[in-house]
PDB file of C-alpha atoms in Angstrom:
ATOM      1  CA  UNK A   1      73.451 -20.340   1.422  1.00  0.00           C
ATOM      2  CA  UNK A   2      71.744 -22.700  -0.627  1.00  0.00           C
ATOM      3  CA  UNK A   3      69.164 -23.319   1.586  1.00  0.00           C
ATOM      4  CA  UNK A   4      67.705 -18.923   1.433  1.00  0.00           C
ATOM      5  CA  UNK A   5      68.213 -19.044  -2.299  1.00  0.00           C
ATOM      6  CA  UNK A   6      66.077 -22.385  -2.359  1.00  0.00           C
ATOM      7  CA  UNK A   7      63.873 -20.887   0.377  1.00  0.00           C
ATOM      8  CA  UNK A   8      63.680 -17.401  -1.587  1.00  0.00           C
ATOM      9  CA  UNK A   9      63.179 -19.439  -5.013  1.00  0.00           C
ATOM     10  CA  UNK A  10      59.975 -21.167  -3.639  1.00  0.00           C
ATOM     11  CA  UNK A  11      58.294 -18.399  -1.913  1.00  0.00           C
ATOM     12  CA  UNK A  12      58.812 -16.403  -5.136  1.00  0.00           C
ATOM     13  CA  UNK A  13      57.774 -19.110  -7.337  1.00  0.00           C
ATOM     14  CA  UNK A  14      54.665 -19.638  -4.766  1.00  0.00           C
ATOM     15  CA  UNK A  15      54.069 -15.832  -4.992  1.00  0.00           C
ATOM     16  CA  UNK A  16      53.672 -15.656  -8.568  1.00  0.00           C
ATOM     17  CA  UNK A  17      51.420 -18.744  -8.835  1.00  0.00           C
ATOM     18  CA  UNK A  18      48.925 -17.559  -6.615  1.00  0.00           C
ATOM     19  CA  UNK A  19      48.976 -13.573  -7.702  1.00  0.00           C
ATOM     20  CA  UNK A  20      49.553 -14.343 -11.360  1.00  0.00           C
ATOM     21  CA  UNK A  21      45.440 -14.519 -12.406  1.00  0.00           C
ATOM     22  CA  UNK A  22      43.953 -10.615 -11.818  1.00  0.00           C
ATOM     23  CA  UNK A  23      40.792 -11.606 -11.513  1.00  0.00           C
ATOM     24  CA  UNK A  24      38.429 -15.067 -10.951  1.00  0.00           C
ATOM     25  CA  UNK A  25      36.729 -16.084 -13.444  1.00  0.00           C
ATOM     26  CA  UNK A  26      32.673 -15.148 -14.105  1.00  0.00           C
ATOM     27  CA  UNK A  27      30.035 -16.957 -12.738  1.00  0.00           C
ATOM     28  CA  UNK A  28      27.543 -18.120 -15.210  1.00  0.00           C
ATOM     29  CA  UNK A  29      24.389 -18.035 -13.534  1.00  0.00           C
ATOM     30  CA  UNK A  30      21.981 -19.798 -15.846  1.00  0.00           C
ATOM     31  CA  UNK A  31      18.605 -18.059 -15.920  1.00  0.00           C
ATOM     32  CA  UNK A  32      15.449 -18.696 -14.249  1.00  0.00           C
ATOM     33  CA  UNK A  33      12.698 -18.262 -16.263  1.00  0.00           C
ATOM     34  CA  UNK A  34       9.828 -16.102 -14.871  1.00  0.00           C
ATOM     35  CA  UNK A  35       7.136 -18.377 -13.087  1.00  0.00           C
ATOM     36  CA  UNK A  36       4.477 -15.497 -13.586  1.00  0.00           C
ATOM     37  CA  UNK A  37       4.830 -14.092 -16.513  1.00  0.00           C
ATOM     38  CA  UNK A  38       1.344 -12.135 -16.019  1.00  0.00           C
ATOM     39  CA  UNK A  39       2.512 -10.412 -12.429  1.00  0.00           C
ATOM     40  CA  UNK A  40       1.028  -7.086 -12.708  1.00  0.00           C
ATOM     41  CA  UNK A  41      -1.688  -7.549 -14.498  1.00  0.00           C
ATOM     42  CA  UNK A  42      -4.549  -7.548 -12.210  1.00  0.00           C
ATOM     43  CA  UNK A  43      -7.733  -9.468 -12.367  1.00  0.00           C
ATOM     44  CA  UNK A  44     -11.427  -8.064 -12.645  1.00  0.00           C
ATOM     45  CA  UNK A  45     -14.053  -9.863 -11.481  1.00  0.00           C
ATOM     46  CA  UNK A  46     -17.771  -9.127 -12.323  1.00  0.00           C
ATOM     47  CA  UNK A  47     -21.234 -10.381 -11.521  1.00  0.00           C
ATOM     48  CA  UNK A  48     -25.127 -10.338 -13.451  1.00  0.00           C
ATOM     49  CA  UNK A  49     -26.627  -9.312 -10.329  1.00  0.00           C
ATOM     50  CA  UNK A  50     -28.312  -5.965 -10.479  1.00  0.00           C
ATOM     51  CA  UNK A  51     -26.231  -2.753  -9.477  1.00  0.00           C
ATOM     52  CA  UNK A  52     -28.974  -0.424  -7.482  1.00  0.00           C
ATOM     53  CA  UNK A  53     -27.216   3.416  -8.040  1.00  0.00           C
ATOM     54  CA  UNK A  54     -28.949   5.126  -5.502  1.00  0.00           C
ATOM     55  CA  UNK A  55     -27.677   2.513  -2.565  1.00  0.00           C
ATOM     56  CA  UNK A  56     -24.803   1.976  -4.635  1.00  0.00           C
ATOM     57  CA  UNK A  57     -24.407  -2.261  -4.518  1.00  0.00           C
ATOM     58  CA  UNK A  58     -24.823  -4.801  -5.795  1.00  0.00           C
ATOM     59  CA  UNK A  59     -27.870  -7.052  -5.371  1.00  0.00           C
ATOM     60  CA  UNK A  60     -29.874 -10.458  -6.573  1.00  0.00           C
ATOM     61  CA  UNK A  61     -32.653 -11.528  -4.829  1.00  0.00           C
ATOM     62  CA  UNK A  62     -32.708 -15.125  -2.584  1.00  0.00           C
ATOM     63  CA  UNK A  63     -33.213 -17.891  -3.876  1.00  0.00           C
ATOM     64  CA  UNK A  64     -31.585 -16.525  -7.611  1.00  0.00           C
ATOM     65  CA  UNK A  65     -28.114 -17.242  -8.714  1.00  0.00           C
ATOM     66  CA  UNK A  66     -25.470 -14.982 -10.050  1.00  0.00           C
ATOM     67  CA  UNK A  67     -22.730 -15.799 -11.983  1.00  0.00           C
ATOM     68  CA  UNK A  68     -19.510 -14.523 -11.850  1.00  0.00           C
ATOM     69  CA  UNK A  69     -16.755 -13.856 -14.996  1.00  0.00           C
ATOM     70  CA  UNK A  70     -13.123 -12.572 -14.874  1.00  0.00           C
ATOM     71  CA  UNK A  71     -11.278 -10.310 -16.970  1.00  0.00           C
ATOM     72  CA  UNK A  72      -7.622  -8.989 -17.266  1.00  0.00           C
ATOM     73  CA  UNK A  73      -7.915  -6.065 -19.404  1.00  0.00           C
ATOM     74  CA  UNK A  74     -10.191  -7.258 -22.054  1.00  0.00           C
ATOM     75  CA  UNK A  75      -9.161 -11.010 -21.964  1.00  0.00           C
ATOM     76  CA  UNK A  76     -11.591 -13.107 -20.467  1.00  0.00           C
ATOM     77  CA  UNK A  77      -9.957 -15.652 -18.095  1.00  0.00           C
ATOM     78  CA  UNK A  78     -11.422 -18.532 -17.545  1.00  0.00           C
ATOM     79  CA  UNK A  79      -9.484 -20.768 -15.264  1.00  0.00           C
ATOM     80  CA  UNK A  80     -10.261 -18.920 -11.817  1.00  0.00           C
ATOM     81  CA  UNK A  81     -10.951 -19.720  -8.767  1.00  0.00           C
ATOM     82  CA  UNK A  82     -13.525 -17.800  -6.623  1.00  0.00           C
ATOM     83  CA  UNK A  83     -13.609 -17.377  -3.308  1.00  0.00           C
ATOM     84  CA  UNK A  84     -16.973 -16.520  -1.208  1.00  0.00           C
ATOM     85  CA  UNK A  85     -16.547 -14.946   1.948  1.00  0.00           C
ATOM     86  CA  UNK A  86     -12.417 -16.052   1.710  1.00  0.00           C
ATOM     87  CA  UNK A  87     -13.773 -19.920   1.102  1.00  0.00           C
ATOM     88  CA  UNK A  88     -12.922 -21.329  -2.362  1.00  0.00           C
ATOM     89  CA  UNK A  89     -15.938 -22.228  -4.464  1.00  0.00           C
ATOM     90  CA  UNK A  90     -16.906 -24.860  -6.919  1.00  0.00           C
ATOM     91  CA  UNK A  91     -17.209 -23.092 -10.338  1.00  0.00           C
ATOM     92  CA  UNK A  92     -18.590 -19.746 -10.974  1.00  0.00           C
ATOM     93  CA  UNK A  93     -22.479 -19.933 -10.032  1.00  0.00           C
ATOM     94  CA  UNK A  94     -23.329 -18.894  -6.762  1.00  0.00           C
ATOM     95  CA  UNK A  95     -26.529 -19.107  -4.887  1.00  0.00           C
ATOM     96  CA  UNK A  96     -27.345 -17.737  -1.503  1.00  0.00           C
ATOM     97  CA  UNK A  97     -30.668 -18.877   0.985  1.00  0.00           C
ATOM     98  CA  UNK A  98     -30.212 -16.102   3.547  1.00  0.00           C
ATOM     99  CA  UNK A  99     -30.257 -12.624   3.701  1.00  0.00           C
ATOM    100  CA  UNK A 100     -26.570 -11.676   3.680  1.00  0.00           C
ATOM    101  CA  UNK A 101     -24.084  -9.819   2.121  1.00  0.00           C
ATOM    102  CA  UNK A 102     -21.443 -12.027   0.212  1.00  0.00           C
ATOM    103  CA  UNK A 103     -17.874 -10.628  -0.088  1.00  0.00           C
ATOM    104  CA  UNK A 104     -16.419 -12.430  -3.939  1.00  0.00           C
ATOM    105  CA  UNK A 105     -12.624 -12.782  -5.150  1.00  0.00           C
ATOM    106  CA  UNK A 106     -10.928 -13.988  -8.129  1.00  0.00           C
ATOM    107  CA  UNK A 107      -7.737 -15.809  -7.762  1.00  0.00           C
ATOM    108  CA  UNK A 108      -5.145 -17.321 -10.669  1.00  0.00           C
ATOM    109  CA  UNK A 109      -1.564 -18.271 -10.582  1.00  0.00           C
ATOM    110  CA  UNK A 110       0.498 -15.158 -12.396  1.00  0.00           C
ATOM    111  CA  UNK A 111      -2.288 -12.607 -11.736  1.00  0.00           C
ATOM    112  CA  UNK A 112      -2.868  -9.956  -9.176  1.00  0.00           C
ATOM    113  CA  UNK A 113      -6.033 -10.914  -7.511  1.00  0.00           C
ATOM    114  CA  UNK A 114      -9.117  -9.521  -8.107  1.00  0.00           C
ATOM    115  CA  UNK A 115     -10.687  -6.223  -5.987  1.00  0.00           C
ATOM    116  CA  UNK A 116     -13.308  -8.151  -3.295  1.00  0.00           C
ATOM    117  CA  UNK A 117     -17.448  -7.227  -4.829  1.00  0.00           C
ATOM    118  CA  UNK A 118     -19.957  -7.404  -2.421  1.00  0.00           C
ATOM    119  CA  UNK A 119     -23.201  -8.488  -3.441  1.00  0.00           C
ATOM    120  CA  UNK A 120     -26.341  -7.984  -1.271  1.00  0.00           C
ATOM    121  CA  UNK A 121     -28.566 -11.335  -1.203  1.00  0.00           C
ATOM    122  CA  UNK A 122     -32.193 -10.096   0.056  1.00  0.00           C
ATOM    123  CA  UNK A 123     -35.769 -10.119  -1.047  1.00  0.00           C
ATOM    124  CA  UNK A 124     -35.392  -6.340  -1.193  1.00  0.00           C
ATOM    125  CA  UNK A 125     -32.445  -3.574  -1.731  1.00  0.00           C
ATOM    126  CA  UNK A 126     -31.626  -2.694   1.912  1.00  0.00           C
TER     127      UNK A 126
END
């Protein structure tokens, strides 16, 4: 007889221990601040060449150099990095030798990246 009350006494006082909390306790999760604090704001990229409205591009002629600035909103940003043709570039001054059509991006860490210009490199508008 002893040993069911001492077997009962147990597995009640085991019972209890392990039902007595209702719930676990919170998890702090500490934060993580936001590595891009700019997502969403997207980057515009723009160019000195010469926009021709009737053909509707963009154009410099060979052998000249354009230059390229960025802007998010009205904010000039300065510390892009431009890619010609998906190839990064050194700086922001590009010159062309051929007759081509040059596809230009601006890229930056916590920015949406720039729309792609094309800009027409030719003697003439074609």
């Amino acid at each position: 007889m002893k040993k069911i009350l001492f077997f009962i006494a147990i597995s009640t006082f085991s019972a209890i221990s392990f039902t007595s909390c209702s719930e676990d306790e919170p998890v702090m999760e500490t934060p993580t601040p936001n590595p891009n604090p700019n997502v969403g704001a997207q980057l515009k990229i723009s160019s000195d060449a010469k926009f021709i409205k009737e053909k509707n591009l963009l154009f410099v002629e060979l052998g000249q150099k354009v230059t390229l600035t960025t802007t998010s909103g009205t904010t000039p940003i300065n510390d892009v990095t431009y890619y010609v043709d998906g190839v990064k570039m050194d700086g922001n001054v590009y010159e062309h030798k051929t007759i081509a059509n040059v596809k230009f991006q601006a890229k930056r860490a916590g920015f949406i990246d720039s729309e792609i210009i094309t800009i027409q490199f030719a003697q003439h508008p074609y």
